[in-house]
CSV table of C-alpha atoms in Angstrom, one decimal:
chain,number,residue,atom,x,y,z
A,1,MET,CA,21.2,-66.2,-1.6
A,2,ASP,CA,24.9,-65.8,-1.0
A,3,LEU,CA,26.3,-69.1,-2.4
A,4,GLU,CA,29.6,-70.4,-1.2
A,5,ILE,CA,30.0,-73.0,-3.9
A,6,ARG,CA,29.3,-73.5,-7.5
A,7,GLU,CA,27.3,-76.2,-9.2
A,8,ASN,CA,30.3,-78.5,-10.0
A,9,GLU,CA,31.6,-78.1,-6.4
A,10,PHE,CA,28.1,-79.0,-5.2
A,11,LEU,CA,28.1,-82.2,-7.3
A,12,ILE,CA,31.4,-83.3,-5.7
A,13,LEU,CA,30.3,-82.4,-2.1
A,14,ASN,CA,27.0,-84.1,-2.7
A,15,TYR,CA,28.8,-87.3,-3.8
A,16,LEU,CA,30.8,-87.1,-0.6
A,17,ASP,CA,27.7,-86.4,1.5
A,18,VAL,CA,26.1,-89.6,0.1
A,19,PHE,CA,29.1,-92.0,0.0
A,20,ARG,CA,31.2,-90.3,2.8
A,21,VAL,CA,34.6,-90.9,1.0
A,22,ILE,CA,36.3,-90.4,-2.3
A,23,LYS,CA,39.1,-92.9,-3.1
A,24,ASP,CA,38.5,-93.4,-6.8
A,25,VAL,CA,37.6,-90.3,-8.8
A,26,LYS,CA,36.4,-92.5,-11.7
A,27,LYS,CA,33.4,-93.4,-9.5
A,28,VAL,CA,32.7,-89.7,-9.0
A,29,GLU,CA,32.9,-89.2,-12.7
A,30,LYS,CA,30.4,-91.9,-13.3
A,31,SER,CA,28.0,-90.5,-10.7
A,32,THR,CA,28.3,-86.8,-11.5
A,33,GLY,CA,29.2,-86.6,-15.1
A,34,LEU,CA,32.3,-84.5,-14.3
A,35,LYS,CA,35.6,-85.5,-15.8
A,36,SER,CA,38.1,-87.1,-13.4
A,37,GLU,CA,40.5,-84.2,-14.1
A,38,GLU,CA,37.9,-81.8,-13.0
A,39,VAL,CA,37.2,-83.7,-9.8
A,40,ILE,CA,41.0,-83.8,-9.0
A,41,ALA,CA,41.2,-80.0,-9.6
A,42,TYR,CA,38.2,-79.1,-7.5
A,43,LEU,CA,39.1,-81.2,-4.4
A,44,PRO,CA,42.1,-79.1,-3.2
A,45,LYS,CA,40.0,-75.9,-3.7
A,46,LEU,CA,37.2,-77.4,-1.6
A,47,SER,CA,39.8,-78.3,1.0
A,48,GLU,CA,41.0,-74.7,1.1
A,49,LYS,CA,37.4,-73.6,1.8
A,50,GLY,CA,37.2,-76.1,4.7
A,51,PHE,CA,34.5,-78.3,3.1
A,52,VAL,CA,36.6,-81.5,2.6
A,53,VAL,CA,39.7,-83.0,4.2
A,54,LYS,CA,42.4,-85.1,2.6
A,55,GLU,CA,43.5,-88.3,4.4
A,56,THR,CA,46.5,-90.4,3.6
A,57,LYS,CA,47.2,-93.9,4.8
A,58,GLY,CA,50.3,-95.3,3.3
A,59,THR,CA,50.1,-94.8,-0.4
A,60,ILE,CA,46.3,-94.4,-0.4
A,61,GLU,CA,44.8,-91.0,-0.5
A,62,SER,CA,41.1,-90.3,0.2
A,63,TRP,CA,38.8,-87.3,0.7
A,64,ARG,CA,36.0,-86.8,3.2
A,65,ILE,CA,33.4,-84.1,3.7
A,66,THR,CA,33.6,-81.9,6.8
A,67,SER,CA,30.7,-80.7,8.9
A,68,ASP,CA,31.0,-77.3,7.2
A,69,GLY,CA,30.8,-79.1,3.9
A,70,GLU,CA,27.6,-80.9,4.9
A,71,LYS,CA,26.0,-77.6,5.9
A,72,VAL,CA,26.9,-75.9,2.6
A,73,VAL,CA,25.8,-78.8,0.4
A,74,ASN,CA,22.5,-78.9,2.2
A,75,SER,CA,22.1,-75.1,1.7
A,76,TYR,CA,22.8,-75.6,-2.0
A,77,ARG,CA,20.1,-78.2,-2.2
A,78,GLN,CA,17.6,-75.7,-0.8
A,79,PHE,CA,18.8,-73.2,-3.4
A,80,MET,CA,18.3,-75.8,-6.2
A,81,LEU,CA,14.7,-76.4,-5.0
A,82,ASP,CA,14.0,-72.7,-4.8
A,83,ARG,CA,15.5,-72.1,-8.2
A,84,THR,CA,13.0,-74.4,-9.8
A,85,GLY,CA,10.2,-72.1,-9.0
A,86,GLN,CA,8.2,-75.2,-8.1
A,87,ARG,CA,9.6,-76.3,-4.8
A,88,GLU,CA,6.4,-77.9,-3.4
A,89,ALA,CA,5.7,-79.8,-6.6
A,90,ILE,CA,9.2,-81.2,-6.8
A,91,ILE,CA,9.1,-82.2,-3.1
A,92,LYS,CA,5.9,-84.1,-3.8
A,93,LYS,CA,7.6,-85.9,-6.6
A,94,PHE,CA,10.4,-86.9,-4.3
A,95,GLU,CA,7.9,-88.1,-1.7
A,96,GLU,CA,6.1,-90.1,-4.3
A,97,PHE,CA,9.3,-91.8,-5.3
A,98,GLU,CA,10.2,-92.5,-1.7
A,99,ASP,CA,6.8,-93.6,-0.4
A,100,VAL,CA,5.5,-95.5,-3.5
A,101,TYR,CA,8.2,-96.5,-5.9
A,102,ASN,CA,11.0,-97.2,-3.4
A,103,VAL,CA,8.7,-99.3,-1.3
A,104,LYS,CA,7.6,-101.3,-4.3
A,105,PHE,CA,11.2,-101.8,-5.5
A,106,LYS,CA,12.3,-103.1,-2.1
A,107,GLU,CA,9.4,-105.6,-2.2
A,108,LEU,CA,10.4,-106.8,-5.6
A,109,VAL,CA,14.1,-107.2,-4.8
A,110,THR,CA,13.1,-109.1,-1.7
A,111,ALA,CA,10.9,-111.3,-3.8
A,112,TRP,CA,13.8,-111.9,-6.2
A,113,GLN,CA,16.0,-113.0,-3.4
A,114,VAL,CA,13.5,-114.9,-1.2
A,115,LYS,CA,10.4,-117.0,-2.1
A,116,ILE,CA,7.6,-117.8,0.2
A,117,ILE,CA,6.9,-121.5,0.2
A,118,ASP,CA,4.2,-123.0,2.5
A,119,GLY,CA,4.2,-119.7,4.4
A,120,ARG,CA,8.0,-119.8,5.0
A,121,PRO,CA,10.7,-117.6,3.5
A,122,VAL,CA,13.2,-119.7,1.4
A,123,ILE,CA,16.2,-118.4,-0.5
A,124,ASN,CA,15.4,-118.2,-4.2
A,125,ASP,CA,17.6,-120.7,-6.0
A,126,HIS,CA,16.3,-119.4,-9.3
A,127,SER,CA,15.3,-122.9,-10.4
A,128,ASP,CA,11.8,-121.7,-11.3
A,129,PRO,CA,12.0,-119.6,-14.5
A,130,ASP,CA,8.3,-118.7,-14.4
A,131,TYR,CA,8.7,-117.2,-10.9
A,132,ASP,CA,11.8,-115.3,-11.9
A,133,SER,CA,10.3,-114.0,-15.1
A,134,THR,CA,7.3,-112.7,-13.3
A,135,ILE,CA,9.5,-110.7,-10.8
A,136,LEU,CA,11.7,-109.3,-13.6
A,137,ARG,CA,8.7,-108.2,-15.6
A,138,GLN,CA,7.3,-106.3,-12.6
A,139,ILE,CA,10.7,-104.7,-12.1
A,140,LEU,CA,10.9,-103.6,-15.7
A,141,ASP,CA,7.3,-102.3,-15.5
A,142,LEU,CA,8.2,-100.3,-12.4
A,143,HIS,CA,11.2,-99.0,-14.3
A,144,LYS,CA,9.0,-97.4,-16.9
A,145,SER,CA,6.9,-95.6,-14.3
A,146,VAL,CA,10.0,-94.5,-12.4
A,147,LEU,CA,11.5,-93.0,-15.7
A,148,ASN,CA,8.4,-90.8,-16.0
A,149,ILE,CA,8.7,-89.3,-12.5
A,150,LEU,CA,12.5,-88.9,-12.9
A,151,LYS,CA,12.1,-87.0,-16.2
A,152,GLU,CA,9.8,-84.6,-14.4
A,153,ILE,CA,12.3,-84.2,-11.6
A,154,ALA,CA,15.3,-83.9,-13.9
A,155,SER,CA,13.5,-81.2,-16.0
A,156,ALA,CA,13.7,-79.0,-12.9
A,157,ILE,CA,16.9,-80.4,-11.3
A,158,PRO,CA,19.2,-81.6,-14.1
A,159,MET,CA,21.6,-83.6,-11.9
A,160,PHE,CA,19.0,-86.3,-11.8
A,161,THR,CA,19.3,-86.9,-15.5
A,162,THR,CA,22.2,-89.2,-14.9
A,163,TYR,CA,20.0,-91.6,-13.1
A,164,ILE,CA,17.6,-91.9,-16.0
A,165,ARG,CA,20.5,-92.9,-18.2
A,166,ARG,CA,22.1,-95.3,-15.7
A,167,LEU,CA,18.9,-97.0,-14.7
A,168,ASP,CA,17.8,-97.4,-18.3
A,169,TYR,CA,21.2,-98.9,-19.2
A,170,ALA,CA,20.9,-101.5,-16.4
A,171,ALA,CA,17.2,-102.2,-17.3
A,172,LYS,CA,18.2,-102.9,-20.9
A,173,LYS,CA,20.9,-105.3,-19.7
A,174,ILE,CA,18.3,-107.1,-17.6
A,175,GLU,CA,16.0,-107.4,-20.6
A,176,GLU,CA,18.9,-109.0,-22.5
A,177,ASN,CA,19.1,-111.6,-19.7
A,178,GLU,CA,22.3,-110.2,-18.2
A,179,LEU,CA,20.9,-110.7,-14.7
A,180,GLU,CA,24.0,-109.6,-12.8
A,181,TYR,CA,22.8,-106.1,-13.7
A,182,LEU,CA,19.9,-106.5,-11.3
A,183,ILE,CA,22.0,-106.6,-8.1
A,184,ARG,CA,25.5,-107.9,-8.4
A,185,ASN,CA,27.2,-105.7,-11.0
A,186,GLU,CA,28.8,-102.5,-9.9
A,187,ASP,CA,26.5,-100.7,-12.3
A,188,SER,CA,23.5,-102.8,-11.4
A,189,TYR,CA,20.0,-101.4,-11.2
A,190,HIS,CA,20.0,-102.0,-7.5
A,191,ASN,CA,23.2,-100.0,-7.0
A,192,VAL,CA,22.1,-97.1,-9.1
A,193,TRP,CA,18.8,-97.1,-7.4
A,194,PHE,CA,20.5,-97.0,-4.0
A,195,GLU,CA,22.4,-93.9,-5.0
A,196,LEU,CA,19.3,-92.2,-6.4
A,197,HIS,CA,17.4,-93.0,-3.3
A,198,GLU,CA,20.1,-91.5,-1.1
A,199,ASN,CA,19.9,-88.3,-3.1
A,200,VAL,CA,16.1,-88.2,-2.8
A,201,LEU,CA,16.4,-88.6,1.0
A,202,LYS,CA,19.0,-85.8,1.1
A,203,PHE,CA,16.6,-83.4,-0.7
A,204,LEU,CA,13.8,-84.4,1.5
A,205,GLY,CA,15.9,-84.1,4.7
A,206,ARG,CA,15.0,-87.6,5.7
A,207,GLU,CA,17.0,-90.5,7.2
A,208,ARG,CA,17.1,-93.9,5.5
A,209,ARG,CA,14.5,-96.3,6.9
A,210,GLU,CA,15.8,-99.9,7.2
């Protein structure tokens, strides 16, 4: 396969394909593991290749992926799957994450936010510690199962290793009763899960289902 980009360039383009814009390279660093200086150095090179464009509004600079960038990043995903030598097995792991674990996680997040009382949905005011504790325990149990499947995926596609570390960090914070790490914090379990889920969808070639 004639590759037009290298792995680090893929990581940056993949970030853009998921989030659509880069305004803060620190966020790219957190997501990809690349140093901010590396990201800053790669972006102009990717622009020269026609894969990203730079936009300036006042003093704010941002970068966006082009249609050619979207094509090349998708081709690289296919290369990564083929390179594993176990394409079908990895795709099945992605499908399991999407169709089993993601469905369950969405149910649990909804249950954390909304309680059913007398058959009607009511915003959870978190005044019932037993209810909240039950939901949190289920989320942490789900986390253990998700780590297992992520480790299998990451052994073949190392870029997913970052999600093991970041989800585990948020889960430990939740266990320590820092509950903003479930949804509200920038590094919350929910936010990291969202990013992971978007990447799984990209590898599967699926659109997000609301």
